[in-house]
Amino acid sequence: MHRFLRAVGFSNITTKQDMDKLLGITMDKPSVSKQILSKDGRKITELSREFAHNTGLTVRGEYDKLGFFHVDHYFPYCYSSLITMRTEVTINRRVDTSAFTGMCDDIRMAVSVIFYLQNSVDYIKLNFTDNTPHRANLALSGLSLTGRILLGIEKTDDSIERLRHETRMKRQLIIQAKNGNQDAIDNLTLDEIDLSGQLMKRIMTEDLYSIVDSTFIPYGSESDNYMIIGTILNWSLTTNPYTNEDVFQLLINCNDVVMNISINRKDLEGEPMIGRRFKGVIWMQGHADFISTSLV
């Protein structure tokens, strides 16, 4: 069983028989169906069923010449209609399945963002070469198995404006440093030393989460798993009608990057509210809408 099934309200799917029944429902009455004919004549198919708002299950496989569908793999998904970024995205096929992983760089995250590609059939249809960057509108989302609600950090208008200015200046330095500017590299190094000294002083009298407002850190051995802390911009509670399990959907601002997070109500500690923060480990997913080079 896929371990993130519970994040979209399927915590009671524990046996192969239960899973086969769920896959059957998805394949019989999909909300969205996509198909492409490969160069070797295979009908690569992607069937998605939305069980609750923006969450559901996707099954991928292919039809043989007799019309029988053979499942290659499946995954739970959380869809986001908000464009997170417009950037160069590099797609590579995964080793374990015929699924794809995407990677992009965003100055706001300070690390390369790796995500599970939700719309593989759309990518295959474009006949792009793997490991080659292509410009795309990217909508990021995540599934979480455990999370906690933290209080927000009180900020004044002056402190918000000062933070925006400092962030803007630091991002400019990072861009210059990536281009080989030695002065920018030296300034960033000095800033990190100064920040470390301030942190060591404040941690003696303040709680860590009153100092750290937002984080985005790679987590564990899976390249597309991250530990995040982000501010809740909006939230909703939906019910999976198949299992009657409640699922929270949280719109999170993490390092100025907005993403939609789905988590089972049983796995979230605390009550979400706008302005509070979410802390948890997520499996990052992304829907890439690739842009024609003629439009860029």
Tab-separated table of C-alpha atoms in Angstrom:
chain	number	residue	atom	x	y	z
A	1	MET	CA	0.000	0.000	0.000
A	2	HIS	CA	1.164	3.550	-0.740
A	3	ARG	CA	2.020	5.070	2.632
A	4	PHE	CA	0.598	8.498	1.726
A	5	LEU	CA	-2.904	7.141	1.070
A	6	ARG	CA	-3.946	8.203	4.574
A	7	ALA	CA	-3.105	11.840	3.738
A	8	VAL	CA	-6.139	11.948	1.400
A	9	GLY	CA	-8.448	9.993	3.720
A	10	PHE	CA	-7.605	6.326	3.041
A	11	SER	CA	-6.032	5.295	6.359
A	12	ASN	CA	-8.276	2.200	6.519
A	13	ILE	CA	-6.952	0.729	3.236
A	14	THR	CA	-4.729	-1.955	4.745
A	15	THR	CA	-5.125	-5.076	2.598
A	16	LYS	CA	-4.505	-5.898	-1.059
A	17	GLN	CA	-8.209	-6.667	-1.479
A	18	ASP	CA	-9.133	-3.192	-0.192
A	19	MET	CA	-6.591	-1.606	-2.507
A	20	ASP	CA	-7.775	-3.579	-5.540
A	21	LYS	CA	-11.344	-2.455	-4.860
A	22	LEU	CA	-10.246	1.186	-4.617
A	23	LEU	CA	-8.247	0.920	-7.843
A	24	GLY	CA	-11.266	-0.662	-9.536
A	25	ILE	CA	-13.509	2.259	-8.537
A	26	THR	CA	-10.925	4.724	-9.838
A	27	MET	CA	-10.578	2.932	-13.177
A	28	ASP	CA	-14.311	2.379	-13.655
A	29	LYS	CA	-15.376	5.985	-12.999
A	30	PRO	CA	-12.400	8.328	-13.357
A	31	SER	CA	-12.893	12.080	-13.015
A	32	VAL	CA	-10.132	12.682	-15.567
A	33	SER	CA	-8.794	10.305	-18.207
A	34	LYS	CA	-5.689	10.910	-20.342
A	35	GLN	CA	-4.196	8.639	-22.981
A	36	ILE	CA	-1.311	8.780	-25.424
A	37	LEU	CA	-0.094	6.341	-28.067
A	38	SER	CA	3.623	5.670	-27.643
A	39	LYS	CA	6.044	5.230	-30.547
A	40	ASP	CA	5.947	1.460	-30.052
A	41	GLY	CA	2.134	1.350	-30.169
A	42	ARG	CA	1.392	1.183	-26.426
A	43	LYS	CA	-1.663	3.053	-25.103
A	44	ILE	CA	-0.211	4.782	-22.040
A	45	THR	CA	-3.151	5.801	-19.850
A	46	GLU	CA	-3.631	7.947	-16.776
A	47	LEU	CA	-6.906	7.672	-14.817
A	48	SER	CA	-7.614	10.049	-11.929
A	49	ARG	CA	-10.574	10.105	-9.583
A	50	GLU	CA	-11.246	12.970	-7.214
A	51	PHE	CA	-12.707	11.576	-3.988
A	52	ALA	CA	-12.741	14.903	-2.122
A	53	HIS	CA	-12.048	18.468	-3.209
A	54	ASN	CA	-8.591	18.602	-4.896
A	55	THR	CA	-7.588	15.174	-3.547
A	56	GLY	CA	-7.883	11.672	-4.914
A	57	LEU	CA	-6.100	8.785	-6.575
A	58	THR	CA	-4.313	8.474	-9.921
A	59	VAL	CA	-3.698	5.130	-11.653
A	60	ARG	CA	-1.238	4.792	-14.519
A	61	GLY	CA	-0.796	1.872	-16.872
A	62	GLU	CA	-1.474	0.772	-20.431
A	63	TYR	CA	-4.016	-1.095	-22.505
A	64	ASP	CA	-2.953	-4.186	-24.405
A	65	LYS	CA	-4.194	-5.189	-27.876
A	66	LEU	CA	-7.135	-7.059	-26.354
A	67	GLY	CA	-8.298	-3.989	-24.454
A	68	PHE	CA	-7.214	-5.143	-20.983
A	69	PHE	CA	-5.763	-2.467	-18.689
A	70	HIS	CA	-2.501	-3.303	-16.906
A	71	VAL	CA	-1.673	-1.158	-13.861
A	72	ASP	CA	1.892	0.103	-13.697
A	73	HIS	CA	1.592	2.186	-10.528
A	74	TYR	CA	-0.760	4.462	-8.592
A	75	PHE	CA	-0.419	7.383	-6.209
A	76	PRO	CA	-2.615	9.633	-4.051
A	77	TYR	CA	-2.574	13.267	-5.070
A	78	CYS	CA	-3.316	16.733	-3.792
A	79	TYR	CA	-3.985	19.182	-6.602
A	80	SER	CA	-3.336	22.917	-6.502
A	81	SER	CA	-4.722	25.403	-9.021
A	82	LEU	CA	-2.356	28.156	-7.846
A	83	ILE	CA	0.779	28.744	-9.905
A	84	THR	CA	3.696	28.550	-7.478
A	85	MET	CA	6.396	29.658	-9.888
A	86	ARG	CA	7.259	30.058	-13.547
A	87	THR	CA	10.693	28.570	-14.046
A	88	GLU	CA	12.918	26.093	-15.856
A	89	VAL	CA	11.912	22.540	-14.897
A	90	THR	CA	14.027	19.442	-15.524
A	91	ILE	CA	12.166	16.102	-15.695
A	92	ASN	CA	13.687	12.637	-15.245
A	93	ARG	CA	12.142	9.175	-15.258
A	94	ARG	CA	12.244	7.393	-11.891
A	95	VAL	CA	14.218	4.187	-11.568
A	96	ASP	CA	11.573	2.154	-9.709
A	97	THR	CA	8.523	2.907	-11.929
A	98	SER	CA	7.587	4.681	-15.141
A	99	ALA	CA	6.780	7.803	-13.101
A	100	PHE	CA	8.742	11.034	-13.388
A	101	THR	CA	10.497	13.374	-10.971
A	102	GLY	CA	10.879	17.100	-11.582
A	103	MET	CA	13.519	19.496	-10.352
A	104	CYS	CA	13.805	23.267	-10.433
A	105	ASP	CA	15.741	26.055	-8.758
A	106	ASP	CA	14.028	28.916	-6.986
A	107	ILE	CA	15.956	31.645	-5.217
A	108	ARG	CA	13.300	31.775	-2.471
A	109	MET	CA	13.939	28.176	-1.402
A	110	ALA	CA	17.771	28.381	-1.448
A	111	VAL	CA	17.855	24.701	-2.513
A	112	SER	CA	16.840	22.788	-5.629
A	113	VAL	CA	13.193	21.757	-5.329
A	114	ILE	CA	12.535	18.121	-6.273
A	115	PHE	CA	8.955	16.937	-6.735
A	116	TYR	CA	6.878	14.014	-8.003
A	117	LEU	CA	5.352	14.940	-11.366
A	118	GLN	CA	1.555	14.543	-11.259
A	119	ASN	CA	0.867	14.910	-15.004
A	120	SER	CA	3.327	12.488	-16.589
A	121	VAL	CA	1.152	11.793	-19.652
A	122	ASP	CA	1.151	15.511	-20.523
A	123	TYR	CA	4.945	15.473	-20.347
A	124	ILE	CA	5.303	12.299	-22.450
A	125	LYS	CA	2.964	13.771	-25.071
A	126	LEU	CA	5.357	16.684	-25.628
A	127	ASN	CA	8.159	14.266	-26.548
A	128	PHE	CA	10.749	16.264	-24.597
A	129	THR	CA	14.221	14.905	-23.911
A	130	ASP	CA	14.720	13.874	-20.271
A	131	ASN	CA	17.217	15.793	-18.127
A	132	THR	CA	16.726	18.906	-20.253
A	133	PRO	CA	15.249	22.083	-18.712
A	134	HIS	CA	11.964	23.350	-20.110
A	135	ARG	CA	10.041	26.434	-19.032
A	136	ALA	CA	6.798	25.707	-17.213
A	137	ASN	CA	4.141	27.113	-14.924
A	138	LEU	CA	4.515	24.962	-11.824
A	139	ALA	CA	1.866	24.355	-9.156
A	140	LEU	CA	3.326	22.705	-6.045
A	141	SER	CA	1.385	20.735	-3.451
A	142	GLY	CA	2.174	18.204	-0.749
A	143	LEU	CA	0.870	15.264	1.256
A	144	SER	CA	1.715	14.959	4.933
A	145	LEU	CA	1.488	12.053	7.377
A	146	THR	CA	2.195	14.044	10.517
A	147	GLY	CA	1.945	17.724	11.325
A	148	ARG	CA	1.610	20.231	14.103
A	149	ILE	CA	0.038	23.674	14.346
A	150	LEU	CA	2.292	26.398	15.765
A	151	LEU	CA	1.337	29.884	16.853
A	152	GLY	CA	2.195	32.658	14.444
A	153	ILE	CA	4.873	35.276	15.079
A	154	GLU	CA	3.576	38.756	15.831
A	155	LYS	CA	4.955	41.314	13.385
A	156	THR	CA	4.617	45.067	13.050
A	157	ASP	CA	4.286	46.868	9.730
A	158	ASP	CA	7.831	48.217	10.155
A	159	SER	CA	9.289	44.775	10.858
A	160	ILE	CA	7.485	43.282	7.839
A	161	GLU	CA	8.801	46.019	5.538
A	162	ARG	CA	12.324	45.661	6.968
A	163	LEU	CA	12.238	41.892	6.477
A	164	ARG	CA	11.060	42.290	2.870
A	165	HIS	CA	13.940	44.688	2.163
A	166	GLU	CA	16.517	42.380	3.777
A	167	THR	CA	15.138	39.373	1.913
A	168	ARG	CA	15.190	41.237	-1.403
A	169	MET	CA	18.813	42.322	-0.866
A	170	LYS	CA	19.900	38.825	0.156
A	171	ARG	CA	18.315	37.266	-2.928
A	172	GLN	CA	20.166	39.734	-5.111
A	173	LEU	CA	23.421	38.745	-3.416
A	174	ILE	CA	22.661	35.053	-3.958
A	175	ILE	CA	22.069	35.661	-7.675
A	176	GLN	CA	25.361	37.574	-7.909
A	177	ALA	CA	27.176	34.849	-5.961
A	178	LYS	CA	25.865	32.178	-8.346
A	179	ASN	CA	27.332	34.233	-11.179
A	180	GLY	CA	30.737	34.162	-9.501
A	181	ASN	CA	30.799	37.590	-7.825
A	182	GLN	CA	33.379	37.206	-5.038
A	183	ASP	CA	32.197	40.310	-3.131
A	184	ALA	CA	28.680	38.855	-2.993
A	185	ILE	CA	30.067	35.528	-1.754
A	186	ASP	CA	32.047	37.317	0.986
A	187	ASN	CA	29.039	39.399	2.031
A	188	LEU	CA	26.821	36.297	2.266
A	189	THR	CA	29.461	34.538	4.370
A	190	LEU	CA	29.684	37.487	6.773
A	191	ASP	CA	25.892	37.679	6.982
A	192	GLU	CA	25.708	33.975	7.890
A	193	ILE	CA	28.344	34.422	10.621
A	194	ASP	CA	26.464	37.419	12.014
A	195	LEU	CA	23.134	35.566	11.864
A	196	SER	CA	24.633	32.559	13.643
A	197	GLY	CA	25.911	34.807	16.439
A	198	GLN	CA	22.494	36.437	16.854
A	199	LEU	CA	20.819	33.039	16.954
A	200	MET	CA	23.141	31.744	19.662
A	201	LYS	CA	22.289	34.745	21.836
A	202	ARG	CA	18.535	34.641	21.289
A	203	ILE	CA	18.197	30.886	21.763
A	204	MET	CA	19.287	31.301	25.383
A	205	THR	CA	16.127	33.239	26.252
A	206	GLU	CA	13.662	32.580	23.415
A	207	ASP	CA	11.858	29.573	21.983
A	208	LEU	CA	13.270	28.259	18.696
A	209	TYR	CA	9.957	28.624	16.865
A	210	SER	CA	9.627	32.258	17.877
A	211	ILE	CA	12.937	32.883	16.091
A	212	VAL	CA	12.496	30.653	13.042
A	213	ASP	CA	9.518	31.909	11.068
A	214	SER	CA	9.683	29.602	8.016
A	215	THR	CA	11.831	26.667	6.881
A	216	PHE	CA	12.154	24.379	3.876
A	217	ILE	CA	14.608	21.529	4.501
A	218	PRO	CA	15.174	18.243	2.598
A	219	TYR	CA	14.123	15.346	4.840
A	220	GLY	CA	15.279	11.734	4.959
A	221	SER	CA	16.538	9.601	2.097
A	222	GLU	CA	13.663	10.414	-0.288
A	223	SER	CA	14.671	13.307	-2.530
A	224	ASP	CA	11.133	14.727	-2.745
A	225	ASN	CA	10.416	14.785	1.017
A	226	TYR	CA	10.794	18.023	2.976
A	227	MET	CA	10.345	19.311	6.503
A	228	ILE	CA	8.582	22.649	6.298
A	229	ILE	CA	7.293	25.416	8.525
A	230	GLY	CA	4.931	27.849	6.827
A	231	THR	CA	2.194	30.337	7.608
A	232	ILE	CA	-1.416	29.270	7.006
A	233	LEU	CA	-3.059	31.598	4.480
A	234	ASN	CA	-6.304	29.626	4.261
A	235	TRP	CA	-7.643	26.216	5.189
A	236	SER	CA	-10.628	23.943	4.703
A	237	LEU	CA	-11.912	20.650	6.060
A	238	THR	CA	-13.234	18.128	3.540
A	239	THR	CA	-14.592	14.612	3.944
A	240	ASN	CA	-13.610	11.618	1.825
A	241	PRO	CA	-17.023	10.092	1.021
A	242	TYR	CA	-15.514	6.651	0.405
A	243	THR	CA	-14.147	6.356	3.953
A	244	ASN	CA	-15.892	9.255	5.784
A	245	GLU	CA	-12.475	10.432	6.964
A	246	ASP	CA	-11.872	14.162	7.417
A	247	VAL	CA	-8.950	15.739	5.594
A	248	PHE	CA	-7.486	19.193	6.196
A	249	GLN	CA	-6.310	21.197	3.199
A	250	LEU	CA	-3.934	23.969	4.175
A	251	LEU	CA	-2.783	26.794	1.924
A	252	ILE	CA	0.740	27.458	3.171
A	253	ASN	CA	3.208	30.292	2.599
A	254	CYS	CA	6.689	28.816	3.038
A	255	ASN	CA	9.584	31.175	2.235
A	256	ASP	CA	7.199	33.234	0.066
A	257	VAL	CA	6.272	30.107	-1.912
A	258	VAL	CA	2.570	29.202	-1.746
A	259	MET	CA	1.544	25.525	-1.814
A	260	ASN	CA	-1.471	23.383	-0.921
A	261	ILE	CA	-0.985	20.697	1.764
A	262	SER	CA	-3.315	17.767	2.465
A	263	ILE	CA	-3.235	15.932	5.794
A	264	ASN	CA	-5.619	13.552	7.551
A	265	ARG	CA	-7.379	15.187	10.473
A	266	LYS	CA	-6.179	12.360	12.730
A	267	ASP	CA	-2.557	13.200	11.889
A	268	LEU	CA	-2.659	16.941	12.592
A	269	GLU	CA	-1.931	18.114	16.129
A	270	GLY	CA	-3.719	21.363	16.922
A	271	GLU	CA	-6.384	23.436	15.212
A	272	PRO	CA	-5.492	25.362	12.046
A	273	MET	CA	-6.268	29.053	11.821
A	274	ILE	CA	-5.248	31.759	9.389
A	275	GLY	CA	-2.011	33.297	10.672
A	276	ARG	CA	-0.945	30.216	12.582
A	277	ARG	CA	1.839	28.028	11.187
A	278	PHE	CA	2.078	24.437	9.999
A	279	LYS	CA	5.105	22.298	10.820
A	280	GLY	CA	5.415	18.885	9.237
A	281	VAL	CA	7.064	16.567	6.741
A	282	ILE	CA	5.578	16.574	3.241
A	283	TRP	CA	5.862	14.544	0.052
A	284	MET	CA	6.228	17.233	-2.594
A	285	GLN	CA	4.174	16.925	-5.775
A	286	GLY	CA	3.965	19.231	-8.751
A	287	HIS	CA	1.775	19.839	-11.796
A	288	ALA	CA	3.856	21.333	-14.627
A	289	ASP	CA	2.139	23.216	-17.431
A	290	PHE	CA	4.932	23.414	-20.013
A	291	ILE	CA	5.150	26.621	-22.035
A	292	SER	CA	5.695	26.581	-25.765
A	293	THR	CA	9.040	28.139	-26.698
A	294	SER	CA	7.175	30.335	-29.155
A	295	LEU	CA	5.294	31.942	-26.244
A	296	VAL	CA	8.275	32.618	-24.008
